[in-house]
């Protein structure tokens, strides 16, 4: 069993850490918020006074933080105080550039590292069924895989440093675009007198088929388990979709990639969030589009 | 067996008519182009001198024409000269408004009618595996179904008059949007150093999954049967995708539906077509996006 420092014990980090404790690991936890530490304590995490204190005895350091600046700040603070050869796993969803900088900090300090952002949300974190998209060397991946296992439904090695983040934002850019596309189709269908179920029956078995339609249908009815049947309670909050679309557009700008629909999807989700829907499931954008004026 | 007038014997109409002949029907054909009539003759279609002549003895009249104005022109010309109670099937892909007008003409002349646009392309027409999206009364649908069968893989009743067209353009709007979204993700991935296969492996089993990715992947490699592995030979030509996106936007404008990504997809496919790609498969837009400048 392994001694793991877990830094960032929020809505995602806490259930992830709990699964590591359940798997028999010693988990030393730190978070800036006392209430998060209390929850972690209840899960059997040993609470430490600081990130620096948490890493001293750790063979693995996992971070689950809001943004690239937080990850880099922690890496800068703790890299020197960590055992030689320890493995750093950053499961935060952050920008690709910061993810690659984090790898450089680790390497400069004789540490192994992977970026390993997740999909699957709070439900997947609790159930231990997250998908991990992992970037880093084959050696670091091989070390990370058994550690991730108790938290994972699926672990994909996406290539070198930063590629886990790249895979996640590319996937989620497709997701944001296709959810808006499906939502536009439903609202157009309504106004043309075509029922939700009829459009679903055609498109779900045709070339319009996509996860946003067949697994996460944004209108109530066709897919019983979709948030549309539950008042658009997330699920995957609109604020997080906007975060991921912003990351995709920062990445696209940094490498000069043309992503016109990605940029448009970001602006539509920004408008949806600004209208007070940050806490709604991202599929709720269908209602925003229905009420939008075509000419505005 | 039924006597069927088939008007419009182009790339789609001809193989469809051939399947009706093969099923034992008497098919009386007309087209404005002599070369199309020659092909039809080879398939066992009886060539008639005009649309008016073709319909006189017909119990069913099928039209497969380029646009709404052609369909309405034929309906105006032949409706009075058709047997009382005959069934009109329009399999053209046309605007919803014209489709509903065609139904009105049929009804005013004591005829039954369905709009029944197809998906599946020339390959599906030849193989008799087209998907028919059918709008019209339950009675008209029940009469149309056995006639469509020899040409069909799937026949979906989408509701009342015009709803077949509505379903097709809503589906194809999702398709156009998702193909661009997937293409943007691949070109972004490339520039970030993430391989096509790695992105495919993540997204095809995750929330980015869509037909445009997993059945019709726009980059060579991951899906052996996609046109990307065959020099982007259609498949489904970019000119036809642009036609369907235009129809979706005409429909959206007519009912005041907000379809921002649909409109954006139309403008991107217009630019792709204008750059000389009308005859390319629509998935070739990935190459157009790769070469596009983010700031333009």
Coordinates of C-alpha atoms in Angstrom, one line a residue:
Chain A
X1 CA 0.0 0.0 0.0
X2 CA 1.1 3.5 -0.8
X3 CA 1.3 6.8 1.1
X4 CA -0.5 9.4 -1.0
X5 CA -0.7 13.1 -0.4
X6 CA -4.0 14.5 -1.7
X7 CA -4.2 18.2 -2.2
X8 CA -7.5 19.7 -3.0
X9 CA -10.4 18.0 -1.2
X10 CA -13.4 19.7 -2.8
X11 CA -16.6 18.1 -4.4
X12 CA -14.4 15.9 -6.6
X13 CA -11.2 15.5 -4.5
X14 CA -13.0 14.3 -1.4
X15 CA -14.8 11.3 -2.9
X16 CA -11.7 10.4 -4.9
X17 CA -9.6 10.4 -1.7
X18 CA -12.3 8.3 0.0
X19 CA -11.9 5.6 -2.7
X20 CA -8.1 5.6 -2.1
X21 CA -8.6 5.1 1.6
X22 CA -11.1 2.4 0.9
X23 CA -8.4 0.7 -1.3
X24 CA -6.1 0.5 1.7
X25 CA -3.8 3.4 0.9
X26 CA -2.6 5.9 3.6
X27 CA -4.0 9.3 2.4
X28 CA -2.6 12.5 3.8
X29 CA -4.9 15.3 2.9
X30 CA -4.8 19.1 2.7
X31 CA -7.2 21.8 1.6
X32 CA -7.5 25.5 2.3
X33 CA -11.1 25.1 3.5
X34 CA -11.7 23.7 7.0
X35 CA -15.1 22.3 5.9
X36 CA -13.5 20.2 3.2
X37 CA -11.0 18.9 5.7
X38 CA -13.8 17.9 8.0
X39 CA -15.5 15.8 5.3
X40 CA -12.1 14.2 4.4
X41 CA -11.5 13.3 8.0
X42 CA -14.8 11.5 8.0
X43 CA -13.6 9.5 5.0
X44 CA -10.5 8.4 6.9
X45 CA -8.1 10.9 5.4
X46 CA -5.3 12.0 7.7
X47 CA -5.5 15.8 7.8
X48 CA -2.2 17.7 7.5
X49 CA -1.5 21.3 8.3
X50 CA -0.2 22.3 4.9
X51 CA 0.5 21.0 1.4
X52 CA 4.2 21.0 2.3
X53 CA 3.6 18.8 5.3
X54 CA 1.4 16.5 3.4
X55 CA 4.0 15.6 0.8
X56 CA 7.0 14.9 3.0
X57 CA 6.3 11.1 3.5
X58 CA 4.3 10.6 0.3
X59 CA 5.3 8.3 -2.6
X60 CA 2.5 9.8 -4.7
X61 CA 1.1 13.4 -4.7
X62 CA -2.3 13.9 -6.2
X63 CA -3.7 17.4 -6.9
X64 CA -7.3 18.3 -7.6
X65 CA -7.5 22.1 -7.9
X66 CA -9.5 24.7 -9.8
X67 CA -7.1 26.1 -12.3
X68 CA -3.5 26.1 -13.7
X69 CA -2.3 28.8 -11.4
X70 CA -3.2 26.8 -8.3
X71 CA -1.5 23.7 -9.6
X72 CA 1.7 25.6 -10.4
X73 CA 1.7 27.3 -7.1
X74 CA 1.4 23.9 -5.2
X75 CA 4.1 22.3 -7.5
X76 CA 6.4 25.2 -6.8
X77 CA 5.8 24.9 -3.0
X78 CA 6.1 21.2 -2.6
X79 CA 8.4 19.8 -5.4
X80 CA 11.6 20.3 -3.4
X81 CA 10.2 18.8 -0.2
X82 CA 9.0 15.6 -1.9
X83 CA 10.9 12.3 -1.8
X84 CA 13.2 11.7 -4.9
X85 CA 11.3 9.6 -7.5
X86 CA 7.9 10.3 -6.2
X87 CA 5.0 10.4 -8.7
X88 CA 2.9 13.6 -9.2
X89 CA -0.6 13.1 -10.5
X90 CA -2.5 16.2 -11.4
X91 CA -6.2 15.4 -11.9
X92 CA -7.3 19.0 -12.1
X93 CA -8.8 20.2 -15.4
X94 CA -6.4 23.0 -16.4
X95 CA -4.9 24.7 -19.5
X96 CA -2.4 22.6 -21.5
X97 CA 0.4 25.2 -21.1
X98 CA 0.2 25.1 -17.3
X99 CA 0.0 21.3 -17.4
X100 CA 3.2 21.1 -19.4
X101 CA 4.9 23.6 -17.0
X102 CA 3.9 21.5 -14.1
X103 CA 5.6 18.5 -15.7
X104 CA 8.7 20.6 -16.2
X105 CA 8.8 21.6 -12.5
X106 CA 8.4 17.9 -11.5
X107 CA 11.1 16.8 -13.9
X108 CA 13.5 19.5 -12.7
X109 CA 13.1 18.1 -9.2
X110 CA 13.7 14.5 -10.1
X111 CA 10.0 13.6 -9.8
X112 CA 7.8 11.6 -12.2
X113 CA 4.5 13.2 -13.3
X114 CA 1.3 12.7 -15.2
X115 CA -1.5 15.0 -16.0
X116 CA -4.7 13.0 -15.5
X117 CA -7.9 15.1 -15.8
X118 CA -11.2 13.2 -15.4
X119 CA -14.6 13.0 -16.8
X120 CA -17.6 11.5 -15.0
X121 CA -18.4 14.3 -12.5
X122 CA -19.2 14.0 -8.8
X123 CA -21.2 10.8 -9.4
X124 CA -18.3 9.1 -11.1
X125 CA -15.9 10.3 -8.3
X126 CA -18.1 8.8 -5.6
X127 CA -18.7 5.6 -7.5
X128 CA -15.0 5.2 -8.5
X129 CA -15.9 5.1 -12.2
X130 CA -14.1 8.2 -13.5
X131 CA -12.5 8.2 -16.9
X132 CA -8.8 9.4 -16.5
X133 CA -7.2 10.9 -19.6
X134 CA -3.5 10.6 -18.9
X135 CA -0.5 12.4 -20.4
X136 CA 3.1 11.6 -19.5
X137 CA 5.9 9.1 -20.2
X138 CA 5.2 5.4 -20.5
X139 CA 7.1 4.9 -17.2
X140 CA 5.1 7.5 -15.3
X141 CA 1.8 6.1 -16.8
X142 CA 2.7 2.6 -15.6
X143 CA 3.3 3.9 -12.1
X144 CA 0.1 6.0 -12.1
X145 CA -2.2 3.3 -13.4
X146 CA -2.6 1.1 -10.3
X147 CA -3.0 4.3 -8.1
X148 CA -5.8 5.6 -10.3
X149 CA -7.6 2.2 -10.5
X150 CA -9.7 2.5 -7.3
X151 CA -11.0 5.8 -8.6
X152 CA -11.4 4.8 -12.2
X153 CA -13.8 3.2 -14.6
X154 CA -11.4 3.7 -17.5
X155 CA -7.8 4.9 -17.8
X156 CA -6.5 6.1 -21.2
X157 CA -2.9 6.9 -21.9
X158 CA -3.1 9.8 -24.4
X159 CA 0.6 10.3 -25.0
X160 CA 3.2 12.7 -23.6
X161 CA 3.0 15.5 -21.1
X162 CA -0.1 17.6 -21.4
X163 CA -1.9 15.2 -23.7
X164 CA -4.4 14.2 -21.0
X165 CA -5.6 17.8 -20.7
X166 CA -5.5 18.2 -24.6
X167 CA -7.8 15.1 -24.9
X168 CA -10.2 16.3 -22.3
X169 CA -10.7 19.8 -23.8
X170 CA -10.9 18.5 -27.3
X171 CA -13.6 16.0 -26.2
X172 CA -15.5 18.6 -24.2
X173 CA -15.3 21.1 -27.1
X174 CA -17.1 18.4 -29.2
X175 CA -19.6 17.9 -26.4
X176 CA -20.4 21.6 -26.0
X177 CA -20.8 22.1 -29.7
X178 CA -23.0 19.0 -30.2
X179 CA -25.2 19.8 -27.2
X180 CA -26.0 23.2 -28.7
X181 CA -26.5 21.6 -32.1
X182 CA -28.9 19.0 -30.7
X183 CA -30.7 21.8 -28.7
X184 CA -31.1 24.0 -31.8
X185 CA -32.5 21.0 -33.7
X186 CA -35.1 20.3 -30.9
X187 CA -36.3 23.9 -30.7
X188 CA -36.4 24.2 -34.5
X189 CA -38.4 20.9 -34.6
X190 CA -40.9 22.2 -32.0
X191 CA -41.6 25.4 -34.1
X192 CA -42.0 23.3 -37.2
X193 CA -44.5 21.0 -35.5
X194 CA -42.2 18.0 -35.3
X195 CA -42.4 16.2 -31.9
X196 CA -39.4 15.6 -29.7
X197 CA -39.9 11.9 -29.9
X198 CA -40.1 11.9 -33.7
X199 CA -36.9 13.8 -34.1
X200 CA -35.3 11.6 -31.5
X201 CA -36.4 8.4 -33.3
X202 CA -35.0 9.6 -36.6
X203 CA -31.7 11.2 -35.4
X204 CA -30.8 8.7 -32.7
X205 CA -30.5 6.0 -35.4
X206 CA -29.2 8.2 -38.1
X207 CA -26.3 10.5 -38.9
X208 CA -27.3 13.0 -36.2
X209 CA -26.7 10.4 -33.5
X210 CA -24.5 11.7 -30.7
X211 CA -24.0 11.3 -26.9
X212 CA -25.7 14.7 -26.3
X213 CA -28.8 13.3 -28.0
X214 CA -28.9 9.6 -27.1
X215 CA -27.4 9.6 -23.6
X216 CA -28.0 13.1 -22.4
X217 CA -31.1 14.2 -24.3
X218 CA -31.7 17.9 -23.5
X219 CA -35.5 17.7 -23.7
X220 CA -37.6 15.7 -21.2
X221 CA -39.0 12.4 -22.4
X222 CA -36.8 10.4 -24.9
X223 CA -34.0 9.5 -22.4
X224 CA -35.4 8.9 -18.9
X225 CA -32.0 9.3 -17.2
X226 CA -31.1 12.7 -18.7
X227 CA -31.1 15.8 -16.4
X228 CA -33.9 17.3 -18.5
X229 CA -36.2 14.9 -16.6
X230 CA -34.9 16.2 -13.3
X231 CA -35.3 20.0 -13.6
X232 CA -31.8 20.3 -15.2
X233 CA -30.1 19.5 -12.0
X234 CA -26.4 18.7 -12.8
X235 CA -25.1 16.3 -14.0
X236 CA -22.4 18.6 -15.5
X237 CA -22.9 22.2 -14.5
X238 CA -23.0 24.9 -17.2
X239 CA -20.2 26.7 -15.3
X240 CA -17.9 23.7 -15.8
X241 CA -18.8 23.5 -19.5
X242 CA -17.9 27.1 -19.9
X243 CA -14.6 26.6 -18.1
X244 CA -13.7 23.7 -20.4
X245 CA -14.7 25.7 -23.5
X246 CA -12.6 28.6 -22.4
X247 CA -9.6 26.2 -21.9
X248 CA -10.2 24.9 -25.4
X249 CA -10.2 28.4 -26.9
X250 CA -7.1 29.4 -24.9
X251 CA -5.3 26.3 -26.2
X252 CA -6.6 27.0 -29.8
X253 CA -5.3 30.6 -29.6
X254 CA -1.9 29.5 -28.3
X255 CA -1.3 27.1 -31.2
X256 CA -3.3 29.1 -33.9
X257 CA -6.0 26.5 -34.5
X258 CA -9.2 27.6 -36.2
X259 CA -12.1 26.5 -34.0
X260 CA -15.0 28.7 -35.1
X261 CA -17.8 26.6 -33.7
X262 CA -15.8 26.1 -30.5
X263 CA -15.5 29.8 -30.1
X264 CA -19.1 30.3 -30.8
X265 CA -20.1 27.6 -28.3
X266 CA -18.0 29.4 -25.7
X267 CA -19.8 32.7 -26.3
X268 CA -23.2 30.9 -26.2
X269 CA -22.4 29.2 -22.9
X270 CA -21.0 32.5 -21.5
X271 CA -24.4 34.1 -22.3
X272 CA -26.2 31.1 -20.8
X273 CA -24.1 31.4 -17.6
X274 CA -24.5 35.1 -17.4
X275 CA -28.3 34.7 -17.5
X276 CA -28.0 33.1 -14.1
X277 CA -27.6 29.5 -15.1
X278 CA -24.2 28.6 -13.8
X279 CA -25.6 25.9 -11.5
X280 CA -27.9 24.4 -14.1
X281 CA -27.0 21.4 -16.1
X282 CA -25.3 22.4 -19.3
X283 CA -28.1 20.7 -21.3
X284 CA -30.4 23.4 -20.0
X285 CA -29.1 25.6 -22.8
X286 CA -32.0 24.2 -24.9
X287 CA -34.4 26.4 -22.9
X288 CA -32.2 29.5 -23.4
X289 CA -32.1 28.9 -27.1
X290 CA -35.9 28.3 -27.2
X291 CA -36.4 31.8 -25.7
X292 CA -33.7 33.4 -27.8
X293 CA -34.7 35.7 -30.6
X294 CA -33.3 34.6 -34.0
X295 CA -32.5 38.2 -35.0
X296 CA -30.5 39.1 -31.8
Chain B
X1 CA -48.3 -5.1 -58.2
X2 CA -48.7 -1.4 -58.7
X3 CA -48.2 1.1 -61.6
X4 CA -45.9 3.8 -60.4
X5 CA -45.0 7.0 -62.2
X6 CA -41.4 8.0 -61.3
X7 CA -40.5 11.6 -62.1
X8 CA -36.9 12.6 -61.7
X9 CA -34.4 9.9 -62.6
X10 CA -31.1 11.3 -61.6
X11 CA -28.3 9.8 -59.4
X12 CA -30.8 9.0 -56.7
X13 CA -34.1 8.5 -58.7
X14 CA -32.6 6.0 -61.1
X15 CA -31.4 3.4 -58.6
X16 CA -34.6 3.8 -56.6
X17 CA -36.8 3.2 -59.7
X18 CA -34.6 0.2 -60.5
X19 CA -35.5 -1.3 -57.1
X20 CA -39.2 -0.8 -57.8
X21 CA -38.9 -2.6 -61.1
X22 CA -37.0 -5.4 -59.4
X23 CA -39.8 -5.7 -56.9
X24 CA -42.3 -6.4 -59.7
X25 CA -43.9 -3.0 -60.1
X26 CA -44.6 -1.3 -63.5
X27 CA -42.6 1.9 -63.4
X28 CA -43.4 4.7 -65.9
X29 CA -40.5 7.1 -65.9
X30 CA -39.8 10.7 -66.9
X31 CA -36.9 13.0 -66.6
X32 CA -35.8 16.2 -68.5
X33 CA -32.4 14.7 -69.4
X34 CA -32.2 12.1 -72.2
X35 CA -29.2 10.5 -70.6
X36 CA -31.1 9.8 -67.4
X37 CA -33.9 8.2 -69.4
X38 CA -31.4 6.0 -71.2
X39 CA -30.1 4.7 -67.8
X40 CA -33.7 4.2 -66.6
X41 CA -34.6 2.2 -69.7
X42 CA -31.7 -0.1 -69.0
X43 CA -33.2 -0.7 -65.5
X44 CA -36.5 -1.8 -67.1
X45 CA -38.3 1.5 -66.6
X46 CA -40.9 2.4 -69.3
X47 CA -40.0 5.8 -70.6
X48 CA -42.8 8.3 -71.0
X49 CA -42.8 11.5 -73.1
X50 CA -43.7 13.8 -70.2
X51 CA -44.6 13.9 -66.6
X52 CA -48.3 14.4 -67.6
X53 CA -48.2 11.2 -69.7
X54 CA -46.4 9.2 -67.0
X55 CA -49.1 9.8 -64.3
X56 CA -52.3 9.0 -66.4
X57 CA -52.3 5.3 -65.5
X58 CA -50.4 5.5 -62.2
X59 CA -51.7 4.5 -58.8
X60 CA -48.6 6.0 -57.2
X61 CA -46.6 9.0 -58.3
X62 CA -43.0 9.4 -56.9
X63 CA -41.0 12.6 -57.4
X64 CA -37.3 12.9 -56.8
X65 CA -36.3 16.4 -57.8
X66 CA -33.8 19.1 -56.8
X67 CA -35.8 21.7 -55.1
X68 CA -39.3 22.8 -53.9
X69 CA -40.0 24.8 -57.0
X70 CA -39.6 21.7 -59.2
X71 CA -41.8 19.7 -57.0
X72 CA -44.5 22.3 -57.0
X73 CA -44.3 22.8 -60.7
X74 CA -44.7 19.0 -61.3
X75 CA -47.6 18.8 -58.8
X76 CA -49.4 21.7 -60.5
X77 CA -48.9 20.1 -63.9
X78 CA -50.0 16.6 -63.1
X79 CA -52.4 16.7 -60.1
X80 CA -55.5 17.1 -62.3
X81 CA -54.5 14.4 -64.7
X82 CA -54.0 11.7 -62.0
X83 CA -56.5 9.0 -61.0
X84 CA -58.7 9.9 -58.1
X85 CA -57.3 8.6 -54.8
X86 CA -53.8 8.1 -56.2
X87 CA -50.9 8.4 -53.8
X88 CA -48.2 11.1 -54.3
X89 CA -44.8 10.4 -52.6
X90 CA -42.3 13.2 -52.8
X91 CA -38.8 11.9 -51.9
X92 CA -37.0 15.1 -52.9
X93 CA -35.3 17.0 -50.1
X94 CA -37.0 20.4 -50.2
X95 CA -38.0 23.2 -47.9
X96 CA -40.8 22.5 -45.4
X97 CA -43.0 25.3 -46.7
X98 CA -43.0 23.9 -50.3
X99 CA -43.5 20.4 -49.0
X100 CA -46.7 21.5 -47.1
X101 CA -47.9 23.4 -50.3
X102 CA -47.4 20.2 -52.3
X103 CA -49.6 18.3 -49.8
X104 CA -52.3 21.1 -50.2
X105 CA -52.2 20.7 -54.0
X106 CA -52.6 16.9 -53.7
X107 CA -55.4 17.3 -51.2
X108 CA -57.3 19.8 -53.3
X109 CA -57.2 17.3 -56.2
X110 CA -58.5 14.3 -54.1
X111 CA -55.1 12.7 -53.9
X112 CA -53.2 11.2 -50.9
X113 CA -49.7 12.4 -50.3
X114 CA -46.6 12.0 -48.2
X115 CA -43.3 13.9 -48.1
X116 CA -40.7 11.2 -47.8
X117 CA -37.1 12.5 -48.0
X118 CA -34.3 10.0 -47.7
X119 CA -30.9 9.6 -46.2
X120 CA -28.3 7.1 -47.2
X121 CA -27.1 8.6 -50.5
X122 CA -26.4 6.9 -53.8
X123 CA -25.1 3.8 -52.1
X124 CA -28.3 3.4 -50.1
X125 CA -30.4 4.1 -53.2
X126 CA -28.6 1.3 -55.1
X127 CA -28.7 -1.1 -52.2
X128 CA -32.3 -0.4 -51.3
X129 CA -31.4 0.6 -47.8
X130 CA -32.4 4.2 -47.7
X131 CA -34.0 5.7 -44.6
X132 CA -37.3 7.4 -45.4
X133 CA -38.6 10.1 -43.1
X134 CA -42.3 10.3 -43.8
X135 CA -44.8 13.1 -43.2
X136 CA -48.5 12.7 -43.9
X137 CA -51.7 11.2 -42.5
X138 CA -51.7 7.8 -41.0
X139 CA -53.8 6.6 -44.0
X140 CA -51.3 8.0 -46.5
X141 CA -48.4 6.5 -44.6
X142 CA -50.0 3.1 -44.5
X143 CA -50.4 3.2 -48.3
X144 CA -46.9 4.5 -48.8
X145 CA -45.1 2.0 -46.6
X146 CA -45.3 -1.1 -48.9
X147 CA -44.3 1.0 -51.9
X148 CA -41.3 2.4 -50.2
X149 CA -40.2 -1.0 -48.8
X150 CA -38.1 -2.2 -51.8
X151 CA -36.1 1.0 -51.6
X152 CA -35.8 1.2 -47.8
X153 CA -33.7 0.0 -44.9
X154 CA -35.9 2.0 -42.6
X155 CA -39.2 3.9 -42.8
X156 CA -40.1 6.3 -40.0
X157 CA -43.5 8.1 -39.7
X158 CA -42.6 11.5 -38.4
X159 CA -46.1 12.9 -38.1
X160 CA -48.2 15.2 -40.3
X161 CA -47.6 16.8 -43.7
X162 CA -44.1 18.3 -44.0
X163 CA -42.7 16.5 -40.9
X164 CA -40.5 14.2 -43.0
X165 CA -38.7 17.2 -44.4
X166 CA -38.5 18.8 -40.9
X167 CA -37.0 15.6 -39.5
X168 CA -34.4 15.4 -42.3
X169 CA -33.2 19.0 -42.0
X170 CA -33.1 18.9 -38.2
X171 CA -31.1 15.7 -38.4
X172 CA -28.7 17.1 -41.0
X173 CA -28.3 20.3 -39.1
X174 CA -27.0 18.3 -36.2
X175 CA -24.8 16.4 -38.6
X176 CA -23.3 19.5 -40.2
X177 CA -22.6 21.1 -36.8
X178 CA -21.1 17.9 -35.3
X179 CA -18.9 17.2 -38.3
X180 CA -17.4 20.7 -38.0
X181 CA -17.1 20.3 -34.2
X182 CA -15.2 16.9 -34.6
X183 CA -13.0 18.4 -37.3
X184 CA -12.1 21.4 -35.1
X185 CA -11.2 19.0 -32.3
X186 CA -8.9 17.0 -34.6
X187 CA -7.1 20.0 -35.9
X188 CA -6.7 21.4 -32.4
X189 CA -5.5 18.1 -31.2
X190 CA -2.9 17.9 -34.0
X191 CA -1.5 21.4 -33.1
X192 CA -1.4 20.4 -29.4
X193 CA 0.6 17.2 -30.2
X194 CA -2.3 14.8 -29.5
X195 CA -2.6 12.0 -32.0
X196 CA -5.8 11.4 -34.0
X197 CA -6.0 7.9 -32.6
X198 CA -5.6 9.1 -29.0
X199 CA -8.4 11.6 -29.4
X200 CA -10.5 9.0 -31.2
X201 CA -9.9 6.5 -28.4
X202 CA -11.0 9.0 -25.7
X203 CA -13.9 10.7 -27.5
X204 CA -15.5 7.7 -29.2
X205 CA -16.2 6.1 -25.8
X206 CA -17.0 9.3 -24.0
X207 CA -19.3 12.3 -24.1
X208 CA -17.9 13.5 -27.4
X209 CA -19.1 10.4 -29.2
X210 CA -21.1 11.1 -32.4
X211 CA -21.8 9.6 -35.8
X212 CA -19.5 12.1 -37.4
X213 CA -16.6 10.7 -35.3
X214 CA -17.3 7.0 -34.9
X215 CA -18.9 6.1 -38.2
X216 CA -17.6 8.9 -40.5
X217 CA -14.4 10.0 -38.9
X218 CA -13.0 13.0 -40.9
X219 CA -9.4 12.1 -40.6
X220 CA -7.8 8.9 -42.1
X221 CA -7.1 6.0 -39.8
X222 CA -9.5 5.5 -37.0
X223 CA -12.5 4.4 -39.1
X224 CA -11.4 2.4 -42.1
X225 CA -14.7 2.9 -44.1
X226 CA -14.8 6.7 -43.8
X227 CA -14.3 8.8 -46.9
X228 CA -11.2 10.3 -45.3
X229 CA -9.5 7.0 -46.3
X230 CA -10.6 7.4 -49.9
X231 CA -9.5 10.9 -50.8
X232 CA -12.7 12.4 -49.5
X233 CA -14.7 11.0 -52.4
X234 CA -18.4 11.2 -51.4
X235 CA -20.2 9.7 -49.6
X236 CA -22.2 12.8 -49.0
X237 CA -21.1 15.7 -51.1
X238 CA -20.3 19.1 -49.5
X239 CA -22.8 20.7 -52.0
X240 CA -25.6 18.6 -50.5
X241 CA -24.7 19.4 -47.0
X242 CA -24.8 23.1 -47.8
X243 CA -28.2 22.6 -49.5
X244 CA -29.6 20.9 -46.4
X245 CA -28.1 23.6 -44.0
X246 CA -29.6 26.3 -46.2
X247 CA -33.0 24.5 -45.9
X248 CA -32.6 24.3 -42.2
X249 CA -31.9 28.0 -42.0
X250 CA -34.8 29.0 -44.3
X251 CA -37.1 26.9 -42.0
X252 CA -35.6 28.4 -38.9
X253 CA -36.1 32.0 -40.3
X254 CA -39.7 31.2 -41.3
X255 CA -40.6 30.1 -37.7
X256 CA -38.2 32.4 -35.8
X257 CA -36.1 29.7 -34.3
X258 CA -32.7 30.6 -33.0
X259 CA -30.1 28.3 -34.5
X260 CA -26.8 30.2 -34.1
X261 CA -24.5 27.2 -34.7
X262 CA -26.7 26.0 -37.6
X263 CA -26.3 29.4 -39.2
X264 CA -22.6 29.4 -38.5
X265 CA -22.2 25.8 -40.0
X266 CA -24.0 27.0 -43.1
X267 CA -21.6 29.9 -43.6
X268 CA -18.6 27.6 -43.0
X269 CA -19.9 25.0 -45.6
X270 CA -20.6 27.9 -48.0
X271 CA -16.9 29.0 -47.7
X272 CA -15.8 25.4 -48.1
X273 CA -17.9 24.9 -51.2
X274 CA -16.8 28.3 -52.6
X275 CA -13.2 27.2 -52.3
X276 CA -13.9 24.6 -55.0
X277 CA -15.0 21.6 -52.8
X278 CA -18.6 21.1 -53.9
X279 CA -17.7 17.6 -55.1
X280 CA -15.7 16.6 -52.0
X281 CA -17.2 14.6 -49.3
X282 CA -18.5 17.0 -46.6
X283 CA -16.0 15.5 -44.0
X284 CA -13.3 17.2 -46.1
X285 CA -14.0 20.4 -44.2
X286 CA -11.4 19.2 -41.7
X287 CA -8.7 20.1 -44.2
X288 CA -10.3 23.5 -44.9
X289 CA -10.3 24.2 -41.1
X290 CA -6.7 23.0 -40.7
X291 CA -5.6 25.5 -43.3
X292 CA -7.8 28.3 -41.9
X293 CA -6.3 31.1 -40.0
X294 CA -7.7 31.5 -36.5
X295 CA -7.8 35.2 -36.7
X296 CA -9.6 35.5 -40.0

